mmCIF file of C-alpha atoms in Angstrom:
data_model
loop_
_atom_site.group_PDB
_atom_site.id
_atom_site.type_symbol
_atom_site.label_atom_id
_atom_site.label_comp_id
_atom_site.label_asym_id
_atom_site.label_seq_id
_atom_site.Cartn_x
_atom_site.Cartn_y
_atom_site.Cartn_z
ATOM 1 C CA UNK A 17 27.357 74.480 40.138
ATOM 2 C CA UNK A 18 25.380 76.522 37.797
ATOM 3 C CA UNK A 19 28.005 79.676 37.916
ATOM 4 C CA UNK A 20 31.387 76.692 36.747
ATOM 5 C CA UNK A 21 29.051 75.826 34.040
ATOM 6 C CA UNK A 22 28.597 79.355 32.829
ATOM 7 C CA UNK A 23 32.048 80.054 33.158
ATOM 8 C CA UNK A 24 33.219 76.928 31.479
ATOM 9 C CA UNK A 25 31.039 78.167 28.542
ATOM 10 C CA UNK A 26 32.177 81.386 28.683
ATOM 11 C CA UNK A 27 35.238 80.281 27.600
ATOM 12 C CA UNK A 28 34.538 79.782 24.362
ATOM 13 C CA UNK A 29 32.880 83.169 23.621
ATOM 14 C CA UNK A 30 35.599 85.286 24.077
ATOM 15 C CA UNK A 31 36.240 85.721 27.494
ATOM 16 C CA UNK A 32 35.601 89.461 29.151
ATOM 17 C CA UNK A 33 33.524 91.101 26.400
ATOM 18 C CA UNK A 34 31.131 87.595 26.629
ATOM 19 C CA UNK A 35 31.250 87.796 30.214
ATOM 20 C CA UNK A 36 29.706 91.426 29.460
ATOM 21 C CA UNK A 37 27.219 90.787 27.335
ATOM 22 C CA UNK A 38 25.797 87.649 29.273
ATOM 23 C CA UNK A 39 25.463 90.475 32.328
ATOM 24 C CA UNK A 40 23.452 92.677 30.246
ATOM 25 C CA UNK A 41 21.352 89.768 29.605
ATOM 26 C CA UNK A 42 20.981 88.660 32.716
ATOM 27 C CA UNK A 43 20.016 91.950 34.098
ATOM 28 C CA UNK A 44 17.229 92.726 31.516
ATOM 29 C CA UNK A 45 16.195 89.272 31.801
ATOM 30 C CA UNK A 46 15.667 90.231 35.786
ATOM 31 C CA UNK A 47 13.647 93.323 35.343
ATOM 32 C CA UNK A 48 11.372 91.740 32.699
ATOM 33 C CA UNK A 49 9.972 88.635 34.363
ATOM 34 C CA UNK A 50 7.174 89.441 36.721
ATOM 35 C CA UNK A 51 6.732 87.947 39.937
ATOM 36 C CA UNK A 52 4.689 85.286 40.172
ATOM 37 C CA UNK A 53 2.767 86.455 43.463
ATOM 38 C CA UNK A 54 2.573 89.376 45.568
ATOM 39 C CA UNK A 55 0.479 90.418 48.576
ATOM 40 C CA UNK A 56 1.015 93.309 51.013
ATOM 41 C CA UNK A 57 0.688 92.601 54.785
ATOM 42 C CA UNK A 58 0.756 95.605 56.737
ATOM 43 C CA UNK A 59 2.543 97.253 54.125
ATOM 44 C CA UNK A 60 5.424 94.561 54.085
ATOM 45 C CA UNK A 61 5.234 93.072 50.336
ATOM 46 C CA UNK A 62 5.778 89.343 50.197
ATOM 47 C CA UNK A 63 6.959 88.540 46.601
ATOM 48 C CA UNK A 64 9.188 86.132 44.938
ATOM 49 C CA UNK A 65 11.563 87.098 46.900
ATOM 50 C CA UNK A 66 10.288 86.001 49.707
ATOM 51 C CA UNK A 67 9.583 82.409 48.237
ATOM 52 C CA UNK A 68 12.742 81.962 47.629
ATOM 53 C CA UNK A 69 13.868 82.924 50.818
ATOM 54 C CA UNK A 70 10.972 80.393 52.723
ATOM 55 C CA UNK A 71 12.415 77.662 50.253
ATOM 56 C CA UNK A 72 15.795 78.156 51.397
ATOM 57 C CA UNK A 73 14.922 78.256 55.123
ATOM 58 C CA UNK A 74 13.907 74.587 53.869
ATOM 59 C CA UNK A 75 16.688 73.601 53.014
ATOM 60 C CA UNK A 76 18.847 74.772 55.465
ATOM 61 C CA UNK A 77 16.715 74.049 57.843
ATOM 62 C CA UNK A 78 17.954 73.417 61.569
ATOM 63 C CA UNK A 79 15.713 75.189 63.727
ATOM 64 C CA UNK A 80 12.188 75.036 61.892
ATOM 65 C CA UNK A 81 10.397 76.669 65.049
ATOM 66 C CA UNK A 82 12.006 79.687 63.703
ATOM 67 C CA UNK A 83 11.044 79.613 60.218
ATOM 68 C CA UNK A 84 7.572 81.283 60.512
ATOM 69 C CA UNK A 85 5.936 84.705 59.287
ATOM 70 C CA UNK A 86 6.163 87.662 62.214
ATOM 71 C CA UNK A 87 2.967 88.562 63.691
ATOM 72 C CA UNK A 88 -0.042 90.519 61.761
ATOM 73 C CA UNK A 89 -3.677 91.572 61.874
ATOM 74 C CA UNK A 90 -4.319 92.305 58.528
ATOM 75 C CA UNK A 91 -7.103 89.828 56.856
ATOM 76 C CA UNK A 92 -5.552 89.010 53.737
ATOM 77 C CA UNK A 93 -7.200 86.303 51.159
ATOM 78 C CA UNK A 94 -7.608 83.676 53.066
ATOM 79 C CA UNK A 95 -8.737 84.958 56.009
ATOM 80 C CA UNK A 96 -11.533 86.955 54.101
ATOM 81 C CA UNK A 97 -12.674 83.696 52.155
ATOM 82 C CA UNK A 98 -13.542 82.405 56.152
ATOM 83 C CA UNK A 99 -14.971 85.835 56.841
ATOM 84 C CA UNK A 100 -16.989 85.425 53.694
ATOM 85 C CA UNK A 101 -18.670 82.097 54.147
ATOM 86 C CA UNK A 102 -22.447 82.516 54.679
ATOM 87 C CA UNK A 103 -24.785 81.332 57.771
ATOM 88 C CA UNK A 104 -23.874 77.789 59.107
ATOM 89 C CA UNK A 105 -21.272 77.283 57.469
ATOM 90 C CA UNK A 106 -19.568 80.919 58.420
ATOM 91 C CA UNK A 107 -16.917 79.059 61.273
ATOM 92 C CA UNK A 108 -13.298 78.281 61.303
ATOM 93 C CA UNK A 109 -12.598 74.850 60.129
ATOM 94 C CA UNK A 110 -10.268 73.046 62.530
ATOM 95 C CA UNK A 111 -8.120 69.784 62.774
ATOM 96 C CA UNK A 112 -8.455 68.506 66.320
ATOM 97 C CA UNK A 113 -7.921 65.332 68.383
ATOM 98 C CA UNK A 114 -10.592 64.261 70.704
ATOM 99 C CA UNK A 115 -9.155 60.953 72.594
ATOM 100 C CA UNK A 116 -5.974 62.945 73.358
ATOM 101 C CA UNK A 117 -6.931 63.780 77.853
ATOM 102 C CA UNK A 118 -6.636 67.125 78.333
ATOM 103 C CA UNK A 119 -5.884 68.148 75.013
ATOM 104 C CA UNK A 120 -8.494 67.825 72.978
ATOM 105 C CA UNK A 121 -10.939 65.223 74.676
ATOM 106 C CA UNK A 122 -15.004 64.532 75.230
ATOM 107 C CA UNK A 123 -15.464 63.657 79.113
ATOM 108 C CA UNK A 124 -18.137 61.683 79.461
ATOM 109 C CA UNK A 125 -18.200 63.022 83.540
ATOM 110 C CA UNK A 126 -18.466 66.915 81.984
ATOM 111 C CA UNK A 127 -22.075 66.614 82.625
ATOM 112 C CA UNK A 128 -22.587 68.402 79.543
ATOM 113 C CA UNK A 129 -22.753 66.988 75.608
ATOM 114 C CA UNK A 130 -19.710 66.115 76.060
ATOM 115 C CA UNK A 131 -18.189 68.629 73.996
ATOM 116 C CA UNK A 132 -14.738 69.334 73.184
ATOM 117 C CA UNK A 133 -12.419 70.754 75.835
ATOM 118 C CA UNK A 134 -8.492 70.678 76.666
ATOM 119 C CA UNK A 135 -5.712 72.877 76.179
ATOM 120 C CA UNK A 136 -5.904 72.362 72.303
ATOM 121 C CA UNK A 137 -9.423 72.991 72.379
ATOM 122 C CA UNK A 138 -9.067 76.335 74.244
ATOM 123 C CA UNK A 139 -6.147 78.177 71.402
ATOM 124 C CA UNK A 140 -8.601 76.676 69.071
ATOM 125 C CA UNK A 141 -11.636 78.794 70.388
ATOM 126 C CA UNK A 142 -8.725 82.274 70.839
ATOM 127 C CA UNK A 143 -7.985 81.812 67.133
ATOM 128 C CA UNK A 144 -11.880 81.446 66.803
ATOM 129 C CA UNK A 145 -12.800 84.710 68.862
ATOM 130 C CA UNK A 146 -10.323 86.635 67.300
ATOM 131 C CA UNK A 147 -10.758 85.842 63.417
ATOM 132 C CA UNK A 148 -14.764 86.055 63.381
ATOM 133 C CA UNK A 149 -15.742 87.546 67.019
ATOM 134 C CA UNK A 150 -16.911 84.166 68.165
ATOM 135 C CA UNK A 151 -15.225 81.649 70.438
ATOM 136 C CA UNK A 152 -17.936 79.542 69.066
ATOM 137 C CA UNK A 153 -17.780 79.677 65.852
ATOM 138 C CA UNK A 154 -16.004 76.771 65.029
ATOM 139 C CA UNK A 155 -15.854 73.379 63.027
ATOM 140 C CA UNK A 156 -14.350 70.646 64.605
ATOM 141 C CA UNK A 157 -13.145 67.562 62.923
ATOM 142 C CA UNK A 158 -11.048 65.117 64.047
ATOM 143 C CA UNK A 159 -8.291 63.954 62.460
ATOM 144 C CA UNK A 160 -6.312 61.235 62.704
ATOM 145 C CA UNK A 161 -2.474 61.583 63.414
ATOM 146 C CA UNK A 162 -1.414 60.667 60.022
ATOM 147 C CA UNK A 163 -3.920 62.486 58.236
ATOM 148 C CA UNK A 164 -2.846 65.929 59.788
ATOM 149 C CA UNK A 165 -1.282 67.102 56.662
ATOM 150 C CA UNK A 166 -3.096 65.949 54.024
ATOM 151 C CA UNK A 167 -6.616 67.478 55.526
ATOM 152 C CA UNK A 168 -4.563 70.554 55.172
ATOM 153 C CA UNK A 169 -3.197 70.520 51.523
ATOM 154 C CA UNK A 170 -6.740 69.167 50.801
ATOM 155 C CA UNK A 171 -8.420 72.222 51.769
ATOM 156 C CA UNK A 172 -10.719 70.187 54.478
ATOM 157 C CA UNK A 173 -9.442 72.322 57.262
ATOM 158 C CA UNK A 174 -8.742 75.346 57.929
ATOM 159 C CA UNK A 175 -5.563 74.517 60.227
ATOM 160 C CA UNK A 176 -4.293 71.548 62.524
ATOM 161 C CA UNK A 177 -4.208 72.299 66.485
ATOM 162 C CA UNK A 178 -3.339 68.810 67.478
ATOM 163 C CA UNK A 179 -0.291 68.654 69.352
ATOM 164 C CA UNK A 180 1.609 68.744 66.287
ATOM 165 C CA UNK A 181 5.267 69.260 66.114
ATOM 166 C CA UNK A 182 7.006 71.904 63.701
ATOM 167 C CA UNK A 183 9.891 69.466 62.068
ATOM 168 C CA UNK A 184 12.080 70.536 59.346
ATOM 169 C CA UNK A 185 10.049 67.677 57.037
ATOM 170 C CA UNK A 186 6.925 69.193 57.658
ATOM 171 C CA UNK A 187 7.610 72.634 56.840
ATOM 172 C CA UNK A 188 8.267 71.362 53.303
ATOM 173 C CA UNK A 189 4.175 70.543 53.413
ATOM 174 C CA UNK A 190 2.771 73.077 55.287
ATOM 175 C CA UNK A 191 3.212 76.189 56.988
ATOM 176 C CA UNK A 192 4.037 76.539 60.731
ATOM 177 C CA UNK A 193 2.567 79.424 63.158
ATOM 178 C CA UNK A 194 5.284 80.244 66.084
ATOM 179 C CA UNK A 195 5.869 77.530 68.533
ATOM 180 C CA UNK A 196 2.956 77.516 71.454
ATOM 181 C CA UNK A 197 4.373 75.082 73.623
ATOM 182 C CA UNK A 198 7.563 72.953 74.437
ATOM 183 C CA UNK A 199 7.947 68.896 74.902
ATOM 184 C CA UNK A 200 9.899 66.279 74.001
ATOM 185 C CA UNK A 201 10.364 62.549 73.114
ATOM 186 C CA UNK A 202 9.873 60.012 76.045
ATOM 187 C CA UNK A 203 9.208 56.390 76.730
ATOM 188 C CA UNK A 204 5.542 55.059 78.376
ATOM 189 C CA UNK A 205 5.804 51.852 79.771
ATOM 190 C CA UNK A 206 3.985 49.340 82.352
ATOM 191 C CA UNK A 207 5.407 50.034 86.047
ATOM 192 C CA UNK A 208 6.488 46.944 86.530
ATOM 193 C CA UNK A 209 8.513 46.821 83.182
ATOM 194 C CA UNK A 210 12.311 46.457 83.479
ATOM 195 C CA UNK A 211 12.119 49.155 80.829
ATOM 196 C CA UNK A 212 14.179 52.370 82.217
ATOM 197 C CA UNK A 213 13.835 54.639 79.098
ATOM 198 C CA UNK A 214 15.456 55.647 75.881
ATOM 199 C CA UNK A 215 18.387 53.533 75.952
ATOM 200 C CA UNK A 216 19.233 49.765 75.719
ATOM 201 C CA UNK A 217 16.615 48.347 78.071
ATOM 202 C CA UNK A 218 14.781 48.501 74.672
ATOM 203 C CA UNK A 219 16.111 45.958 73.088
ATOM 204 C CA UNK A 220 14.065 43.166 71.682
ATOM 205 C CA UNK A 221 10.601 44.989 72.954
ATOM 206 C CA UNK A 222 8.354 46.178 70.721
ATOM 207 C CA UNK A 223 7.414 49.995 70.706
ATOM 208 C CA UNK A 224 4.239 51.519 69.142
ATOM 209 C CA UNK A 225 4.159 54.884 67.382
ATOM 210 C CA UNK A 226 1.431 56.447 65.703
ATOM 211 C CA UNK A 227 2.122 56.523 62.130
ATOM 212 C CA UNK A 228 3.232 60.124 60.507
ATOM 213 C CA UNK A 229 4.494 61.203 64.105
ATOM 214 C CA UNK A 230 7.667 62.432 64.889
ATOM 215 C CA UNK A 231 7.861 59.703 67.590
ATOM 216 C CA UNK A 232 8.036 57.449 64.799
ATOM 217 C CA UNK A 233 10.680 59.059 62.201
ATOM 218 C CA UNK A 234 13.037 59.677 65.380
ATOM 219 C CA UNK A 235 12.992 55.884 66.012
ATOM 220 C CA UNK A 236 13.569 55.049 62.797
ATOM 221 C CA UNK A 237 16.774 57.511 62.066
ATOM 222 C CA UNK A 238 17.930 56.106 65.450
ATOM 223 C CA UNK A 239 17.697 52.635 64.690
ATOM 224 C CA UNK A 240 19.568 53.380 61.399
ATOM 225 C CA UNK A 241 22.666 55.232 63.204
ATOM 226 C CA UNK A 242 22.580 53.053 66.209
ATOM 227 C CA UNK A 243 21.312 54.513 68.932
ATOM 228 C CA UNK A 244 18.656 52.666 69.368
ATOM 229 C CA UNK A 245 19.023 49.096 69.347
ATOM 230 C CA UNK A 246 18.376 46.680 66.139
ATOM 231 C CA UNK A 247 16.726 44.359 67.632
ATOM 232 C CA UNK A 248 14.077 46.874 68.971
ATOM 233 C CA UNK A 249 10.762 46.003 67.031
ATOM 234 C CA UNK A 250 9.387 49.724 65.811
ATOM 235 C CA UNK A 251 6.968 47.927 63.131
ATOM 236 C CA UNK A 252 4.029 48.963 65.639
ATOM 237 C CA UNK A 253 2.696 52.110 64.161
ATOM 238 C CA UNK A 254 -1.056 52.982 64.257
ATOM 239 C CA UNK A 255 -3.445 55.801 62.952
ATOM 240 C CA UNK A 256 -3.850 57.521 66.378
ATOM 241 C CA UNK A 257 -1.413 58.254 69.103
ATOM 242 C CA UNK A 258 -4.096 56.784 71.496
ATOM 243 C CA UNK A 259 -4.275 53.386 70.136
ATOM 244 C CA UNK A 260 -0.727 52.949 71.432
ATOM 245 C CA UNK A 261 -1.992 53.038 74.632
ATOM 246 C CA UNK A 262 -4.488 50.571 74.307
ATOM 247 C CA UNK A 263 -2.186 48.166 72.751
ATOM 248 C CA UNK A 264 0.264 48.618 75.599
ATOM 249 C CA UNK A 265 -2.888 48.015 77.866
ATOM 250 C CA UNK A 266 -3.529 44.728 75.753
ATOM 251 C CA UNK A 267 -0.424 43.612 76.266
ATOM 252 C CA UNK A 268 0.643 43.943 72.250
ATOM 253 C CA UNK A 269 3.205 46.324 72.573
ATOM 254 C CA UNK A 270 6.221 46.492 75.311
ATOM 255 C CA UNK A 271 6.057 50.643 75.523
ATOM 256 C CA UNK A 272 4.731 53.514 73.751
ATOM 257 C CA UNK A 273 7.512 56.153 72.882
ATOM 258 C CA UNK A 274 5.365 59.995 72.400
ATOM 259 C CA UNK A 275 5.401 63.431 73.195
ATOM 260 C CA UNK A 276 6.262 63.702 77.126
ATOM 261 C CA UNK A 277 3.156 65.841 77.224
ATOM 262 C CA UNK A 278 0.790 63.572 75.905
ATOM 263 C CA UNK A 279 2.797 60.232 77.594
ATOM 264 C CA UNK A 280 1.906 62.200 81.123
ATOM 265 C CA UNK A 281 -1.816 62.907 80.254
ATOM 266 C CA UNK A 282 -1.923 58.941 79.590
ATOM 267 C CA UNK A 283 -0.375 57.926 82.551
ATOM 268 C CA UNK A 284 -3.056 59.971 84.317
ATOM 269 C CA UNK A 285 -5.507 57.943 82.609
ATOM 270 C CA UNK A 286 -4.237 53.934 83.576
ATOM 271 C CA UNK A 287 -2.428 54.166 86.759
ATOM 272 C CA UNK A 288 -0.454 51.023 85.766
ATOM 273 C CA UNK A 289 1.680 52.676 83.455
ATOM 274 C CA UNK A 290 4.288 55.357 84.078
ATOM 275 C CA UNK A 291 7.220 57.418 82.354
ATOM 276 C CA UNK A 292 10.296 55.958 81.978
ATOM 277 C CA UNK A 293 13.889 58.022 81.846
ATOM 278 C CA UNK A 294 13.539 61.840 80.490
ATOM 279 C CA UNK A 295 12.857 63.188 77.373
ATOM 280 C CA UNK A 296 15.433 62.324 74.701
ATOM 281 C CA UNK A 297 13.945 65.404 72.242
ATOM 282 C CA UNK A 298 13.365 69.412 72.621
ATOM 283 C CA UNK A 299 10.178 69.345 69.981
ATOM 284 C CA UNK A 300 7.554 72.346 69.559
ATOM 285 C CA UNK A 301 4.193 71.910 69.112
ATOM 286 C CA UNK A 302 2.800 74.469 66.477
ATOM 287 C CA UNK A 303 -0.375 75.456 64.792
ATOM 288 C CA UNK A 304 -0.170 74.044 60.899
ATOM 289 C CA UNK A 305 -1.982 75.473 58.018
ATOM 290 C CA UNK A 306 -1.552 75.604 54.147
ATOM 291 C CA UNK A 307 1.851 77.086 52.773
ATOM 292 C CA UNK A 308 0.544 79.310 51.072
ATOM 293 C CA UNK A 309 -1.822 80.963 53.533
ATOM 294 C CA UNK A 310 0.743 83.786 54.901
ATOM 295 C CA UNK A 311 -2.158 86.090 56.133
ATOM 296 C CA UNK A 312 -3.298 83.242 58.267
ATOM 297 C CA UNK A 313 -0.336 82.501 59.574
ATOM 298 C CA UNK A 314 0.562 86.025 60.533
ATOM 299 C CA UNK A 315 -2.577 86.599 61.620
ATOM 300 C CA UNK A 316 -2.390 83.340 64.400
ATOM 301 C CA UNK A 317 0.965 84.939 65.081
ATOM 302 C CA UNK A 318 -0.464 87.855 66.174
ATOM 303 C CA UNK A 319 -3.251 85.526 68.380
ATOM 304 C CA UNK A 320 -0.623 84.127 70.092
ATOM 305 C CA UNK A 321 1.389 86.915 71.186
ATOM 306 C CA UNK A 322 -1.624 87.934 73.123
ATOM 307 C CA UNK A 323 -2.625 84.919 74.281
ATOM 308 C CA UNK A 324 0.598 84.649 75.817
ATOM 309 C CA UNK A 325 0.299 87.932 77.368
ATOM 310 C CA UNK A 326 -3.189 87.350 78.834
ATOM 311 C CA UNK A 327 -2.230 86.222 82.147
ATOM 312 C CA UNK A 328 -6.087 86.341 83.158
ATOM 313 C CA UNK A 329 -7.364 84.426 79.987
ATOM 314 C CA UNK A 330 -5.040 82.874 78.124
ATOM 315 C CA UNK A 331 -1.939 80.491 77.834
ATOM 316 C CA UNK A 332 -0.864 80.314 81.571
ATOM 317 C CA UNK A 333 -4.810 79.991 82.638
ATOM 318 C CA UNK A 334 -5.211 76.891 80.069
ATOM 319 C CA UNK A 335 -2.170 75.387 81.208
ATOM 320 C CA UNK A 336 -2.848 75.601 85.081
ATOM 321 C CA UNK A 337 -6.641 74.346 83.959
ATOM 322 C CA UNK A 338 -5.676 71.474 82.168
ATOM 323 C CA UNK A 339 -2.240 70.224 82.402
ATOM 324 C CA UNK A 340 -0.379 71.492 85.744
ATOM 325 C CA UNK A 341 -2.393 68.319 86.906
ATOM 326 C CA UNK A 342 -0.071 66.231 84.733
ATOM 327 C CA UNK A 343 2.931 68.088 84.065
ATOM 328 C CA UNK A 344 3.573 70.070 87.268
ATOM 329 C CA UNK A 345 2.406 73.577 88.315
ATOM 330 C CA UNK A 346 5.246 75.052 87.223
ATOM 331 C CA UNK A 347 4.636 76.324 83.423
ATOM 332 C CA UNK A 348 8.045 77.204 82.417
ATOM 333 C CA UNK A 349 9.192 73.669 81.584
ATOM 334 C CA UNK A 350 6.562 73.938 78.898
ATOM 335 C CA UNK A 351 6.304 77.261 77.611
ATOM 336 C CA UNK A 352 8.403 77.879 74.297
ATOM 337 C CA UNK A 353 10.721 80.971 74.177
ATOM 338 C CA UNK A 354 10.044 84.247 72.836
ATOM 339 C CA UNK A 355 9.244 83.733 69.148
ATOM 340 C CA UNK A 356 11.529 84.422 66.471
ATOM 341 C CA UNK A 357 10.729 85.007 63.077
ATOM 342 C CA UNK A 358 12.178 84.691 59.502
ATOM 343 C CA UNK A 359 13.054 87.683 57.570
ATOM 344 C CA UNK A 360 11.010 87.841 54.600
ATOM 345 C CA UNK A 361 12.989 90.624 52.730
#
């Protein structure tokens, strides 16, 4: 649009010889404006340029699971301002979940403090060990589902780990690390509900979301274009993912539509609800942190390409720990593909 406007105008200078000038311009123009930002990660320099080429990723965006920074170990800025935080107060700062069963829970049978465990909580203490030597040395706070975001552009956290999908709306907010595990959409309803999944057994129930969730923003582009019915009630939302749950439990809400992941860790918990029909999604759950904190990102990046490689320690030992119970013992369902990055240059 910009280029017929400058033509149009160009009309009236003259044709070729304006044309010529406006070049010159434009060209001077270039080398004289400095970039508004530059860092070097392992010798790779992220200018304007590569803004401009993250903001376009936005808005072209179809497969946002592959809009993230390639791997790095390099502290950069932000990573040094953790490093540099004195005594008590020297940890990672973390967004977690701790009502979500095997994910980032308290059991009160742990016969411990109950302190936080799950398969959340164990990349969480990785990220930990690797960034300041300490599994340990981390903050914990728990954050509500719709709160995810803004306790990351607020600065309260350091990053989300809380089963949150990378969506092409939230990579507008905040920066994504590569995807460290694969679900998808699916329907939680009572066993003796004529419910049968994502289709028109739906109509005229009423289905509780957590607000801010993907769960929720899928129902309601489907209920604009049809697919799901318009008589189906999605006005149910609620701060955490759990509460659905409980309001199915109450007898408030007809079904709970969630991650299929987090649907099967419920249904572990009350026996007297079940999954119903498959997963009507492919979603990737992702590590979030601010957009402009590149080194971090690279820098988890990097975690997670060993973590996935630790066959002894790390992703496929957390998974058969906590969730082979509830998704199956075999791991490939669940496990992302092999990482692919954007090109920053």
């Amino acid at each position: 649009m910009r280029a017929r406007r400058l033509r149009a105008s160009l009309r009236g200078w003259g044709g070729v010889t304006a044309m010529a000038v406006v070049c010159a311009l434009v060209a001077v123009f270039a080398l004289c404006v400095p970039l508004s930002h530059s860092d070097v990660v392992d010798g790779e320099a992220v200018t304007q340029a590569t803004r401009v080429t993250a903001e376009k990723a936005e808005e072209d965006c179809e497969a946002p699971e592959k809009q993230t920074l390639s791997p790095s170990s390099a502290d950069g800025d932000t990573i040094k301002a953790i490093k540099n935080r004195e005594g008590e107060k020297r940890k990672l700062i973390v967004g977690v979940d701790q009502n979500s069963y095997r994910w980032g829970y308290r059991d009160p049978n742990s016969g411990r403090t109950a302190e936080l465990e799950g398969f959340d909580i164990d990349l969480v203490h990785r990220i930990a060990e690797d960034i300041l030597g300490d599994p340990d040395a981390v903050q914990f706070k728990a954050i509500p589902t719709d709160q995810r975001i803004p306790a990351i552009q607020d600065g309260r956290v350091d990053m989300v780990v809380r089963t949150m999908t990378i969506n092409c709306d939230r990579i507008k907010d905040v920066a994504f690390s590569a995807p460290y595990f694969k679900t998808g959409q699916q329907v939680l309803a009572p066993k003796s509900s004529p419910i049968k999944g994502y289709d028109d057994t739906l109509a005229g129930r009423r289905i509780c979301t957590a607000a801010g969730s993907t769960a929720y923003s899928t129902l309601e582009e489907d209920q604009k274009d049809g697919t799901l019915p318009a008589t189906t009630d999605i006005s149910g939302t609620v701060p955490n993912q759990l509460d659905c749950l409980v309001r199915l439990q109450l007898g408030e809400a007809d079904a709970v539509v969630t991650d299929g992941a987090l649907a099967a860790s419920q249904a572990a918990q009350d026996p007297t609800v079940q999954l119903k029909g498959d997963a009507f999604t492919a979603e990737y759950y992702g590590v979030a942190m601010k957009k402009d904190a590149d080194d971090l990102v690279r820098r988890v990046n990097q975690i997670l390409v060993d973590y996935r490689e630790d066959t002894a320690n790390g992703w496929q030992a957390s998974y058969g720990k906590w969730l082979s119970a509830t998704l199956g013992k075999d791991a490939k369902k669940s496990e992302p593909p092999a990482p692919q990055y954007r090109r920053t240059t």
